[in-house]
XYZ file of C-alpha atoms in Angstrom:
763
model
C 1.220 -4.842 -13.401
C 0.605 -4.929 -9.668
C -2.475 -6.854 -8.586
C -4.302 -6.730 -5.303
C -4.393 -10.133 -3.639
C -7.624 -12.051 -3.479
C -9.659 -11.613 -0.329
C -9.968 -15.348 0.050
C -10.370 -18.672 -1.681
C -13.519 -19.999 -3.303
C -15.676 -22.191 -1.108
C -15.197 -25.256 -3.287
C -11.388 -24.983 -3.469
C -9.362 -27.834 -2.027
C -6.180 -25.760 -1.822
C -4.976 -24.766 1.650
C -6.284 -21.356 2.684
C -3.693 -18.612 2.375
C -3.489 -16.550 5.531
C -4.348 -12.901 5.112
C -1.591 -10.307 5.222
C -1.143 -7.287 7.465
C 0.521 -4.241 5.897
C 1.453 -0.979 7.530
C 2.119 2.178 5.525
C 4.703 4.649 6.846
C 4.716 8.422 6.484
C 7.293 10.832 7.892
C 5.276 14.020 7.367
C 2.000 15.396 8.644
C -1.080 14.027 6.928
C -1.688 17.169 4.868
C 0.157 16.282 1.660
C -0.063 13.602 -0.976
C 3.051 11.483 -1.464
C 2.372 10.123 -4.964
C 0.950 11.201 -8.317
C -2.511 12.792 -8.470
C -4.808 10.685 -10.649
C -8.043 12.662 -10.310
C -9.607 16.019 -9.438
C -13.106 17.259 -8.583
C -14.260 20.800 -7.747
C -17.222 21.447 -5.422
C -18.567 24.961 -5.832
C -20.107 26.629 -2.812
C -23.821 27.351 -3.080
C -23.440 30.459 -0.919
C -21.965 33.616 -2.418
C -19.482 33.966 0.420
C -18.933 30.239 0.876
C -15.757 28.247 0.395
C -15.070 26.205 -2.722
C -13.447 22.793 -2.303
C -11.025 20.816 -4.428
C -10.907 17.030 -4.034
C -7.766 15.187 -5.103
C -7.330 11.425 -5.439
C -3.817 10.040 -5.412
C -1.718 7.017 -6.140
C -0.934 7.026 -2.402
C -4.412 5.494 -1.896
C -6.027 8.543 -0.256
C -8.260 11.442 -1.238
C -7.935 14.912 0.257
C -10.288 17.854 0.517
C -8.778 21.308 0.063
C -10.558 24.438 1.260
C -9.777 27.041 -1.394
C -9.074 30.670 -0.681
C -7.549 33.336 -2.848
C -4.241 31.815 -3.950
C -4.324 29.478 -0.964
C -5.481 25.967 -0.156
C -5.791 24.200 3.190
C -6.135 20.452 3.603
C -9.339 20.117 5.630
C -9.827 16.333 5.457
C -8.161 13.110 4.351
C -10.378 10.306 3.049
C -8.565 7.058 3.829
C -10.009 3.611 3.172
C -8.812 2.493 -0.276
C -5.879 0.078 -0.182
C -4.458 0.867 -3.628
C -4.308 3.749 -6.127
C -7.328 6.052 -6.307
C -7.985 6.287 -10.055
C -10.984 8.590 -10.392
C -13.487 10.573 -8.356
C -16.766 12.380 -9.101
C -19.246 14.375 -7.027
C -22.796 13.024 -7.104
C -25.390 15.545 -5.981
C -24.461 18.175 -3.421
C -22.529 16.168 -0.868
C -21.609 12.655 -2.041
C -18.080 11.952 -3.208
C -17.609 8.732 -5.184
C -14.147 7.259 -5.752
C -12.776 4.196 -7.517
C -9.511 2.378 -7.076
C -7.132 -0.302 -8.254
C -8.287 -2.245 -5.169
C -11.367 -3.131 -7.354
C -13.797 -1.105 -5.221
C -15.970 1.978 -5.408
C -16.418 3.986 -2.216
C -18.821 6.740 -1.262
C -18.033 9.529 1.197
C -19.775 12.537 2.664
C -17.977 15.444 0.969
C -18.085 17.631 4.061
C -17.290 14.938 6.641
C -13.970 14.390 8.361
C -13.188 11.538 5.982
C -15.700 8.822 6.864
C -16.381 6.212 4.199
C -20.120 5.551 4.017
C -20.156 2.493 1.759
C -17.879 0.220 -0.244
C -18.978 -1.600 -3.413
C -17.122 -4.701 -4.615
C -18.869 -5.472 -7.894
C -15.764 -5.168 -10.113
C -13.344 -8.078 -10.436
C -10.353 -5.971 -11.531
C -8.983 -2.420 -11.303
C -11.692 0.257 -11.494
C -10.202 2.938 -13.740
C -12.880 5.558 -14.399
C -16.168 7.097 -13.258
C -18.838 9.302 -14.826
C -21.673 11.202 -13.156
C -24.861 12.814 -14.440
C -24.959 16.448 -13.288
C -28.743 16.840 -13.321
C -29.696 13.306 -12.291
C -27.658 13.329 -9.083
C -28.192 9.649 -8.324
C -26.548 8.163 -11.385
C -22.851 7.183 -11.492
C -21.147 4.818 -13.948
C -17.914 2.900 -13.298
C -15.568 1.141 -15.715
C -12.453 -0.906 -15.371
C -10.066 -3.497 -16.622
C -11.635 -6.658 -17.935
C -14.287 -4.697 -19.850
C -16.678 -4.259 -16.933
C -19.001 -1.224 -16.859
C -21.672 -0.767 -14.172
C -24.295 1.939 -13.678
C -25.199 2.746 -10.059
C -28.072 4.524 -8.386
C -26.138 6.053 -5.504
C -29.229 7.056 -3.537
C -30.464 3.472 -3.576
C -27.070 1.930 -2.985
C -25.229 4.202 -0.529
C -26.374 3.749 3.039
C -24.114 4.598 5.996
C -22.220 1.888 7.839
C -20.400 2.096 11.149
C -17.311 -0.044 10.537
C -13.931 1.034 9.263
C -14.084 -1.896 6.879
C -17.318 -0.251 5.715
C -18.759 -3.225 3.850
C -21.550 -5.618 4.665
C -21.339 -8.446 2.159
C -23.394 -11.592 1.800
C -22.197 -15.159 1.415
C -23.266 -15.592 -2.180
C -20.434 -16.485 -4.527
C -22.453 -16.551 -7.756
C -21.620 -13.387 -9.661
C -20.985 -12.426 -13.243
C -17.277 -13.067 -12.917
C -17.282 -15.617 -10.163
C -15.258 -13.411 -7.840
C -17.094 -10.169 -7.083
C -19.568 -10.332 -4.220
C -23.056 -8.877 -4.536
C -23.902 -6.279 -1.928
C -26.873 -6.360 0.416
C -28.361 -2.874 0.314
C -31.466 -1.876 2.170
C -33.319 -0.479 -0.849
C -33.900 -2.696 -3.913
C -34.729 0.319 -6.127
C -32.988 0.538 -9.498
C -32.589 3.410 -11.945
C -35.264 2.224 -14.325
C -38.151 -0.210 -14.185
C -37.413 -1.421 -17.693
C -37.460 -5.197 -18.096
C -34.301 -5.057 -20.196
C -32.045 -4.002 -17.318
C -28.844 -6.074 -17.383
C -27.795 -7.429 -14.009
C -25.864 -10.386 -12.689
C -27.307 -13.766 -13.546
C -27.813 -14.640 -9.890
C -28.959 -12.066 -7.362
C -28.578 -13.090 -3.745
C -30.548 -10.154 -2.336
C -30.465 -6.371 -2.244
C -29.325 -3.781 -4.746
C -27.395 -4.768 -7.871
C -26.090 -2.200 -10.380
C -26.893 -2.334 -14.092
C -24.173 -4.235 -15.965
C -23.378 -2.607 -19.319
C -22.144 -5.583 -21.348
C -20.289 -5.437 -24.634
C -16.690 -4.475 -23.992
C -14.270 -7.265 -24.761
C -11.229 -5.384 -23.412
C -10.316 -2.875 -20.705
C -12.248 0.382 -20.242
C -10.236 3.532 -19.495
C -12.729 6.381 -20.058
C -16.401 7.145 -19.404
C -18.635 10.188 -19.852
C -22.325 10.849 -19.247
C -24.688 13.618 -20.316
C -26.419 15.857 -17.785
C -29.655 13.886 -17.485
C -27.990 10.492 -17.282
C -29.708 9.223 -20.432
C -26.514 8.699 -22.465
C -23.219 7.010 -21.579
C -20.070 6.790 -23.708
C -17.127 4.513 -23.014
C -13.704 3.894 -24.510
C -10.633 1.799 -23.940
C -8.128 -0.508 -25.534
C -10.587 -1.597 -28.253
C -9.969 1.853 -29.879
C -13.692 2.480 -30.390
C -16.159 4.819 -28.688
C -19.220 2.898 -27.545
C -22.516 4.684 -26.859
C -25.041 3.227 -24.393
C -28.369 3.881 -22.766
C -27.348 3.672 -19.084
C -30.971 3.209 -17.995
C -31.132 -0.195 -19.664
C -27.514 -1.058 -20.414
C -28.361 -1.429 -24.115
C -25.976 -0.490 -26.934
C -26.765 2.482 -29.131
C -23.777 2.667 -31.470
C -20.058 2.108 -31.931
C -17.765 4.800 -33.383
C -14.461 3.936 -35.048
C -11.580 6.262 -35.898
C -8.920 6.181 -33.217
C -5.810 4.088 -33.756
C -4.966 3.445 -30.089
C -6.342 3.276 -26.545
C -9.025 5.884 -25.766
C -8.017 7.566 -22.492
C -10.412 10.538 -22.104
C -14.028 11.303 -23.019
C -16.370 14.308 -22.688
C -20.069 14.721 -23.521
C -21.846 18.034 -23.896
C -24.862 18.578 -21.671
C -27.335 17.711 -24.462
C -25.587 14.478 -25.343
C -25.181 15.338 -29.022
C -21.416 15.954 -29.189
C -18.618 13.834 -27.776
C -14.900 14.594 -27.470
C -12.348 11.799 -27.217
C -8.619 11.819 -26.487
C -6.442 8.857 -27.362
C -2.972 7.371 -27.043
C -2.715 7.943 -30.808
C -2.182 11.650 -29.832
C -5.425 12.742 -31.501
C -8.504 14.546 -30.210
C -11.719 13.763 -32.094
C -15.107 15.488 -32.073
C -18.063 13.181 -32.733
C -21.613 14.070 -33.723
C -23.642 11.302 -32.115
C -26.749 12.269 -34.108
C -24.864 11.698 -37.354
C -22.871 8.832 -35.799
C -19.597 10.073 -37.251
C -16.412 12.012 -36.483
C -16.826 15.633 -37.626
C -13.364 16.974 -36.647
C -9.906 15.619 -35.747
C -7.368 17.782 -33.933
C -3.636 17.007 -34.148
C -2.510 19.120 -31.200
C -0.344 16.807 -29.109
C 2.831 14.922 -29.968
C 2.056 12.021 -27.639
C -0.838 10.339 -25.832
C -3.796 12.515 -24.783
C -4.783 11.572 -21.230
C -6.992 14.424 -19.987
C -9.735 16.654 -21.429
C -11.804 19.517 -19.974
C -14.270 21.685 -21.889
C -15.757 25.092 -21.371
C -19.422 25.138 -20.252
C -20.574 25.900 -23.783
C -18.455 23.094 -25.278
C -16.820 25.636 -27.610
C -13.225 25.099 -26.447
C -11.327 22.145 -25.038
C -8.338 22.009 -22.711
C -6.156 18.940 -23.226
C -3.076 17.422 -21.601
C -1.149 14.202 -21.660
C 2.105 12.408 -21.961
C 3.866 15.211 -23.861
C 3.804 17.335 -20.633
C 1.812 20.080 -22.404
C -1.516 21.792 -21.719
C -3.272 23.089 -24.859
C -6.405 25.151 -25.441
C -8.202 24.450 -28.732
C -11.128 26.275 -30.366
C -13.343 23.453 -31.644
C -14.846 25.636 -34.376
C -11.845 27.530 -35.813
C -9.353 24.722 -34.972
C -6.977 27.294 -33.466
C -4.748 25.856 -30.734
C -2.579 27.507 -28.122
C 0.060 26.056 -25.802
C -0.938 27.330 -22.355
C 1.894 25.807 -20.306
C 4.325 22.928 -20.061
C 4.880 20.686 -17.052
C 7.750 18.531 -15.887
C 5.574 15.415 -15.641
C 2.791 13.887 -17.764
C -0.645 15.444 -17.199
C -3.200 12.997 -15.778
C -6.300 15.089 -15.055
C -7.779 18.574 -15.561
C -10.535 20.437 -13.703
C -11.871 23.874 -14.698
C -12.534 26.264 -11.824
C -13.983 29.633 -12.857
C -11.268 31.359 -14.911
C -8.525 28.920 -13.922
C -7.770 25.248 -14.377
C -6.349 22.708 -11.932
C -3.718 20.426 -13.432
C -2.786 17.050 -11.898
C 0.303 15.117 -12.957
C 2.344 12.097 -11.933
C 3.912 14.446 -9.365
C 2.372 14.703 -5.890
C 1.617 18.436 -6.202
C -1.342 20.127 -7.926
C -1.086 23.427 -9.818
C -3.677 26.061 -10.611
C -3.086 27.819 -13.956
C -4.834 30.770 -15.654
C -7.366 29.538 -18.191
C -9.947 32.249 -18.975
C -12.568 29.518 -18.664
C -15.490 31.948 -19.068
C -13.979 33.817 -22.036
C -11.350 31.508 -23.566
C -11.242 33.528 -26.788
C -9.396 36.251 -24.863
C -6.348 33.995 -24.542
C -5.991 33.754 -28.312
C -5.592 37.539 -28.511
C -2.136 37.081 -26.977
C -0.977 35.499 -30.231
C 1.155 32.396 -30.689
C -1.688 30.127 -31.806
C -1.430 27.555 -34.586
C -3.981 25.738 -36.706
C -4.486 22.164 -35.522
C -4.024 19.676 -38.326
C -6.167 16.604 -38.790
C -3.325 14.071 -39.063
C -1.337 13.077 -36.006
C 2.047 13.020 -37.771
C 1.723 16.727 -38.720
C 2.266 17.899 -35.111
C 4.975 15.301 -34.585
C 6.830 16.572 -37.637
C 6.565 20.201 -36.450
C 7.966 19.149 -33.083
C 10.899 17.376 -34.665
C 11.699 20.468 -36.723
C 12.108 22.487 -33.534
C 9.193 24.890 -34.084
C 7.287 24.069 -30.898
C 5.171 27.086 -29.861
C 6.110 29.065 -26.762
C 3.758 28.617 -23.783
C 1.467 31.504 -22.871
C 2.046 31.085 -19.125
C 5.394 30.475 -17.460
C 4.269 30.009 -13.842
C 1.085 28.724 -12.211
C -1.141 30.964 -10.120
C -0.756 28.674 -7.150
C 0.652 25.249 -6.267
C -0.555 22.813 -3.614
C 2.709 21.076 -2.710
C 3.090 17.371 -2.121
C 5.765 15.140 -0.638
C 8.129 13.607 -3.228
C 7.249 9.953 -3.797
C 9.695 7.251 -2.746
C 10.997 5.692 -5.951
C 13.734 3.329 -4.690
C 14.285 1.294 -1.548
C 16.630 -1.328 -0.129
C 16.059 -3.501 2.937
C 19.335 -3.579 4.870
C 20.844 -6.761 6.284
C 19.895 -5.953 9.871
C 16.235 -6.309 8.776
C 15.213 -3.280 10.835
C 16.402 -0.491 8.553
C 15.295 0.406 5.026
C 17.139 2.887 2.831
C 14.921 4.953 0.514
C 15.329 7.515 -2.239
C 12.526 9.875 -3.256
C 11.693 11.614 -6.513
C 13.660 14.693 -5.399
C 16.790 12.571 -4.905
C 16.733 12.698 -1.105
C 18.070 9.554 0.602
C 16.693 8.559 4.019
C 17.152 5.709 6.487
C 13.990 4.289 8.085
C 13.649 2.180 11.208
C 10.629 0.118 10.294
C 9.949 -1.211 13.814
C 9.190 2.386 14.863
C 8.073 3.771 11.517
C 10.383 6.778 11.625
C 13.220 8.288 9.611
C 16.343 8.026 11.751
C 18.719 9.653 9.265
C 18.178 12.088 6.382
C 21.285 12.044 4.201
C 20.000 14.575 1.672
C 20.848 14.237 -2.010
C 23.629 11.654 -1.987
C 24.379 8.557 -4.045
C 21.914 5.830 -3.078
C 24.265 3.007 -4.092
C 27.250 4.449 -2.229
C 25.207 4.989 0.916
C 23.915 1.424 0.655
C 27.512 0.156 0.518
C 28.473 2.276 3.525
C 25.598 0.856 5.576
C 26.340 -2.783 4.746
C 26.637 -5.012 7.806
C 27.859 -8.592 7.823
C 24.846 -9.917 9.685
C 22.275 -12.577 8.790
C 18.694 -12.156 9.982
C 15.709 -13.931 8.362
C 13.614 -11.911 5.913
C 10.664 -11.416 8.266
C 8.953 -8.720 6.189
C 8.754 -7.484 2.617
C 8.374 -3.888 1.455
C 7.313 -1.899 -1.583
C 6.810 1.742 -2.572
C 3.840 1.382 -4.930
C 1.874 3.986 -2.932
C 4.733 6.497 -3.043
C 5.554 5.728 0.572
C 7.043 2.743 2.362
C 4.621 -0.173 2.800
C 5.777 -3.015 5.072
C 4.080 -6.405 4.612
C 3.815 -9.078 7.315
C 2.845 -12.622 6.315
C 2.489 -15.516 8.710
C 4.394 -17.633 9.626
C 7.431 -16.108 7.854
C 7.195 -12.832 9.778
C 7.823 -14.599 13.089
C 11.203 -16.069 12.085
C 13.380 -13.115 13.195
C 14.565 -12.755 16.780
C 17.107 -10.580 18.544
C 18.475 -10.499 22.083
C 17.092 -7.691 24.202
C 20.619 -6.359 24.812
C 21.063 -5.845 21.055
C 17.846 -3.803 20.985
C 18.963 -1.710 24.006
C 15.897 -2.762 25.966
C 16.435 -1.947 29.637
C 14.826 -3.782 32.528
C 14.826 -7.078 30.670
C 17.422 -9.894 30.927
C 19.994 -9.189 28.238
C 19.702 -12.633 26.690
C 15.910 -12.712 26.482
C 14.920 -13.337 22.894
C 12.660 -10.689 21.332
C 10.511 -11.653 18.347
C 10.573 -8.659 16.011
C 7.193 -9.249 14.365
C 5.358 -9.857 17.633
C 6.708 -6.657 19.188
C 6.028 -4.708 15.998
C 2.408 -5.888 15.978
C 2.040 -4.892 19.636
C 3.436 -1.459 18.801
C 1.038 -1.048 15.879
C -2.018 -2.117 17.873
C -1.200 -0.474 21.216
C -3.951 2.134 20.750
C -6.446 -0.543 19.726
C -5.512 -2.627 22.769
C -5.887 0.335 25.129
C -9.322 1.231 23.769
C -10.303 -2.431 23.833
C -9.501 -2.630 27.545
C -11.543 0.492 28.168
C -14.498 -1.102 26.397
C -14.229 -4.553 27.963
C -12.194 -4.035 31.133
C -15.032 -3.062 33.444
C -17.128 -6.069 32.553
C -14.175 -8.465 32.707
C -13.025 -7.257 36.140
C -16.563 -7.413 37.496
C -16.988 -11.006 36.390
C -13.446 -12.023 37.293
C -13.347 -14.367 34.319
C -10.174 -15.252 32.445
C -10.364 -17.070 29.134
C -7.923 -19.960 28.903
C -5.629 -20.651 25.972
C -7.639 -23.783 25.187
C -10.824 -21.740 25.000
C -9.050 -19.240 22.802
C -8.035 -21.962 20.356
C -11.574 -23.282 20.239
C -12.997 -19.847 19.689
C -10.421 -19.015 17.048
C -11.221 -22.149 15.103
C -14.905 -21.350 15.334
C -14.317 -17.751 14.158
C -15.970 -16.401 17.280
C -14.966 -13.458 19.427
C -11.336 -13.377 20.576
C -10.757 -12.793 24.289
C -7.647 -11.718 26.180
C -5.647 -14.472 27.815
C -4.972 -13.004 31.244
C -1.946 -15.265 31.691
C -0.090 -13.796 28.699
C 3.138 -12.235 29.899
C 3.642 -8.547 29.017
C 0.705 -8.681 26.633
C 0.514 -4.892 26.427
C 4.013 -3.587 27.225
C 5.578 -1.943 24.180
C 9.368 -1.619 24.246
C 10.969 1.625 22.980
C 12.371 0.065 19.755
C 8.764 -0.683 18.759
C 6.999 2.580 19.662
C 5.367 4.146 16.608
C 4.882 7.881 16.130
C 1.551 9.445 17.048
C 2.400 12.617 15.086
C 2.712 10.737 11.787
C 1.097 7.422 12.674
C 1.266 4.580 10.155
C -1.861 3.185 8.553
C -2.812 -0.484 8.673
C -4.038 -2.353 5.598
C -5.484 -5.787 6.283
C -8.666 -7.862 6.211
C -10.475 -10.314 8.430
C -13.087 -12.966 7.843
C -15.626 -10.514 6.384
C -15.754 -7.338 4.349
C -12.561 -7.382 2.312
C -9.415 -5.266 2.743
C -9.521 -1.961 4.633
C -7.141 0.811 5.642
C -7.034 2.989 8.739
C -4.543 4.915 10.869
C -3.431 3.051 13.984
C -4.530 5.940 16.205
C -8.050 5.865 14.738
C -8.813 2.215 15.481
C -11.805 2.266 17.843
C -11.616 -1.240 19.398
C -14.781 -2.412 17.647
C -12.553 -4.322 15.217
C -12.344 -8.078 15.802
C -11.788 -11.256 13.793
C -14.166 -9.940 11.123
C -11.621 -7.172 10.512
C -8.236 -8.571 11.604
C -6.580 -11.865 10.595
C -6.887 -14.376 13.429
C -3.117 -14.889 13.573
C -2.676 -11.188 14.399
C -5.203 -11.318 17.236
C -3.724 -14.542 18.578
C -0.319 -12.867 18.682
C -1.222 -9.557 20.351
C -3.926 -10.867 22.692
C -2.414 -14.210 23.689
C 1.296 -13.944 22.893
C 0.927 -17.087 20.808
C 2.977 -17.550 17.666
C 2.554 -20.134 14.904
C 5.036 -23.017 14.589
C 8.289 -21.715 13.115
C 11.121 -23.351 11.231
C 14.853 -22.699 11.232
C 14.988 -20.847 14.539
C 17.977 -23.034 15.516
C 21.288 -23.764 13.880
C 23.080 -27.110 14.112
C 26.877 -27.145 14.221
C 29.948 -29.190 15.144
C 32.571 -27.869 17.545
C 36.084 -29.301 17.043
C 39.571 -28.270 18.188
C 41.828 -26.739 15.554
C 44.218 -29.148 13.871
C 47.333 -29.601 16.041
C 45.732 -27.961 19.073
C 46.389 -29.586 22.438
C 43.226 -28.041 23.842
C 40.295 -30.450 23.761
C 36.902 -30.662 25.436
C 34.650 -33.641 25.952
C 31.987 -33.217 23.283
C 30.707 -35.522 20.619
C 28.069 -35.263 17.952
C 26.111 -32.238 16.802
C 25.272 -29.184 18.882
C 22.225 -26.973 18.454
C 21.636 -23.374 19.452
C 19.520 -20.361 18.410
C 20.564 -18.833 15.086
C 21.172 -15.542 16.885
C 23.669 -17.030 19.363
C 26.874 -14.956 19.409
C 30.357 -16.403 19.153
C 31.311 -15.153 22.615
C 28.689 -17.557 23.987
C 30.417 -20.405 22.166
C 33.725 -19.209 23.683
C 32.128 -19.304 27.140
C 30.889 -22.804 26.453
C 34.381 -24.003 25.494
C 35.962 -22.294 28.524
C 33.404 -23.757 30.871
C 34.089 -27.225 29.536
C 37.842 -26.697 29.809
C 37.852 -25.380 33.361
C 35.290 -27.670 34.942
C 35.706 -31.411 35.302
C 32.165 -32.289 34.289
C 29.637 -31.130 31.697
C 27.336 -28.288 32.649
C 23.796 -29.645 32.808
C 22.084 -26.301 32.401
C 23.407 -25.583 28.916
C 20.300 -26.878 27.204
C 18.490 -24.019 25.502
C 15.050 -25.565 25.881
C 15.312 -25.820 29.672
C 15.765 -29.612 29.746
C 18.882 -31.207 31.197
C 21.481 -32.925 29.062
C 22.683 -36.153 30.672
C 26.232 -35.651 29.423
C 27.741 -34.489 26.162
C 29.506 -37.758 25.467
C 26.391 -39.887 25.295
C 24.146 -37.506 23.311
C 24.113 -37.323 19.509
C 22.845 -33.714 19.623
C 23.000 -31.110 22.363
C 22.186 -27.471 22.906
C 24.788 -24.830 23.624
C 24.924 -21.458 25.294
C 22.669 -18.503 25.616
C 19.841 -19.537 27.914
C 21.420 -21.300 30.916
C 24.648 -20.701 32.784
C 26.146 -18.709 29.923
C 23.697 -15.809 30.211
C 24.108 -14.958 33.876
C 27.290 -12.884 33.744
C 30.769 -13.848 35.009
C 31.058 -16.711 37.442
C 33.893 -17.160 39.969
C 35.700 -19.692 37.803
C 35.631 -17.292 34.848
C 38.074 -14.975 36.594
C 40.729 -17.570 35.745
C 39.394 -18.082 32.239
C 41.827 -19.035 29.486
C 41.718 -17.066 26.203
C 39.908 -18.958 23.435
C 39.048 -17.946 19.898
C 36.607 -19.549 17.465
C 37.392 -20.135 13.790
C 35.437 -21.160 10.712
C 37.149 -22.040 7.434
C 40.418 -20.985 9.120
C 39.042 -17.480 9.670
C 38.977 -16.064 13.197
C 35.418 -15.031 14.072
C 34.397 -11.826 15.802
C 32.830 -12.488 19.231
C 29.757 -10.517 18.125
C 29.039 -12.691 15.078
C 25.964 -14.898 15.293
C 25.757 -18.499 14.139
C 23.501 -17.405 11.264
C 25.997 -14.751 10.154
C 28.895 -17.202 10.230
C 26.897 -19.709 8.227
C 25.838 -17.126 5.616
C 29.107 -15.228 5.129
C 31.944 -17.514 6.269
C 30.791 -21.131 5.975
C 28.723 -20.696 2.764
C 27.774 -24.379 2.455
C 24.529 -26.328 2.794
C 26.101 -28.846 5.215
C 26.017 -28.361 8.972
C 28.331 -25.637 10.219
C 31.749 -26.678 11.562
C 33.448 -24.419 14.134
C 36.963 -24.814 15.484
C 38.426 -23.507 18.725
C 41.951 -22.881 19.930
C 43.881 -21.139 22.655
C 44.882 -17.620 21.630
C 48.601 -17.643 20.932
C 50.777 -15.790 23.417
C 48.191 -15.972 26.207
């Protein structure tokens, strides 16, 4: 299972500190659709009679969206973007606070009616946060549960105070927490939900607000529910039992056994007497908490039950899950009815007046008829069956082919999404990525611009990959994944700085054709061009008035001291972004990264406001874009021997090993050989590093081609040039092949590359 990387090492660790990563997430459509499965739903009813209702959706793409609902219409009115992994659940606390939880181990609070501003991030959990529960009448109380058996109860009013940063967290330096990894949060108000002395909290409190820790689960928690007043909390998970708690103190009330597998969904009635549970054992159970026993079992589904929603009176339950089916069950008469079937497993349900919103592993959300106010009317249509109390009874009926027909064939309305990317392949040129989405559409992305450059439609992914194969070797300077349903590109230092190309190969005009372009550096400049522009607006006036320029030495000192980074005025082209690295402003990518404080964050590149600094960005990123400084890199050069072909009368004066950039093309090696043949003496300016070779014969290793006399076009002597070809392993090499390509595809040995030259026959 995918894990989010640690925000940093423990203070006492002797291991070298791992540099933080920068990720950018690409999207080729407008920011009004989800691009991955919908994990959670929440409906906000308007208090005014003529007001607009809102639907909130949380997705595996890491974002939440707010939909303004009209009659058979929905408009995306805001995107809430800050989580860096799947959004797993969301609840509305009070009238205007949206609370979300994520696989990035955080809870976040938002203003429901804002433009998407995160007001606070909580990092108490040490693993994925899977579920939330809110008390309808006590609007302050929210519970969170997750993997590792952690359950916390929060007072949102005490804990959620606005912050101004995109990273939206102010954390302290205390490392003593219940699990040794989650930081305690400094909150202005120390108020807790109850003044009881038995409140369970972390053993060590640094300062500020700490939620109540509900301790007792030994395994992962997947479901929570709370009664209206917030006086009762139920939880369930892989332990197969329903646990009942007093959330005001964190104390255990009871434990209910009966399910045979993971409990995935829970509901409590408003009084807290009855509880409904849905499990991976395919059963729905009704519990009487006063009697502490299961009073009914409903064998409705043929596979795992993942979602439950009840009518306001708790008389009927809607259920969905892995069997792709939505059922309505009368809890008293045990009558069940198949309302509809989906093409994907059902993950979440939300009743809305006389309809129900259904979320699945698809990126779209459907609204179906439900008769939520008068569910008994649906049963008058006929087609119902009596739910058994043993799970195998429904499974047997299904196997016999007597599955009931669904009441509804089509939804009332569908909010469409973008099909999630399910397959990808990084091509050999290390600039293009081929993707295939859930609808079977194959596209070609240019990741240095973040755009789709070719949409092939529904074609064979493997055949298209073969067609696009190029015999070229470029270092793997980035990695990619599609966990969020879209293409995420990861940059890690120093590996990301290993790939270079000549400007002529990138079609960059106005730049010497043999200037080397570092792909990661230019990509970072393209991603942060808006941040840099706003930064100059903020600091430019003061800097020009003072006339001060910070030196590289000062920059190093300040970087090591984790102080403010300043622009090095001597950095060449520190802001110029070349066309191959210009990112779209229509569908701008989002950055996911973290600095020295606050943990990971996510934001669109066009929404960076220039207040971000080393507390938000990794220092290596700032050093690159502000000072054009790159970390030490390995394997940027390739060593090789250059010998005449066996039996060839053509020889040049060269001994020992030569060295040149990995990207050096064979036609440069041809030029080198020709130059040595035509001229009587070695060419001093061949050294790539700008130093002069004293003569090829006396040096054990020399540099060849590309940066000196071989890059300045044809010289007078070249008009009389002989025709030379270069071979490797007796194979004639294309003039456009690089040293790295020859080594990877022709030479195929760990030893230093050996090239041979000869006069072209017949010339």
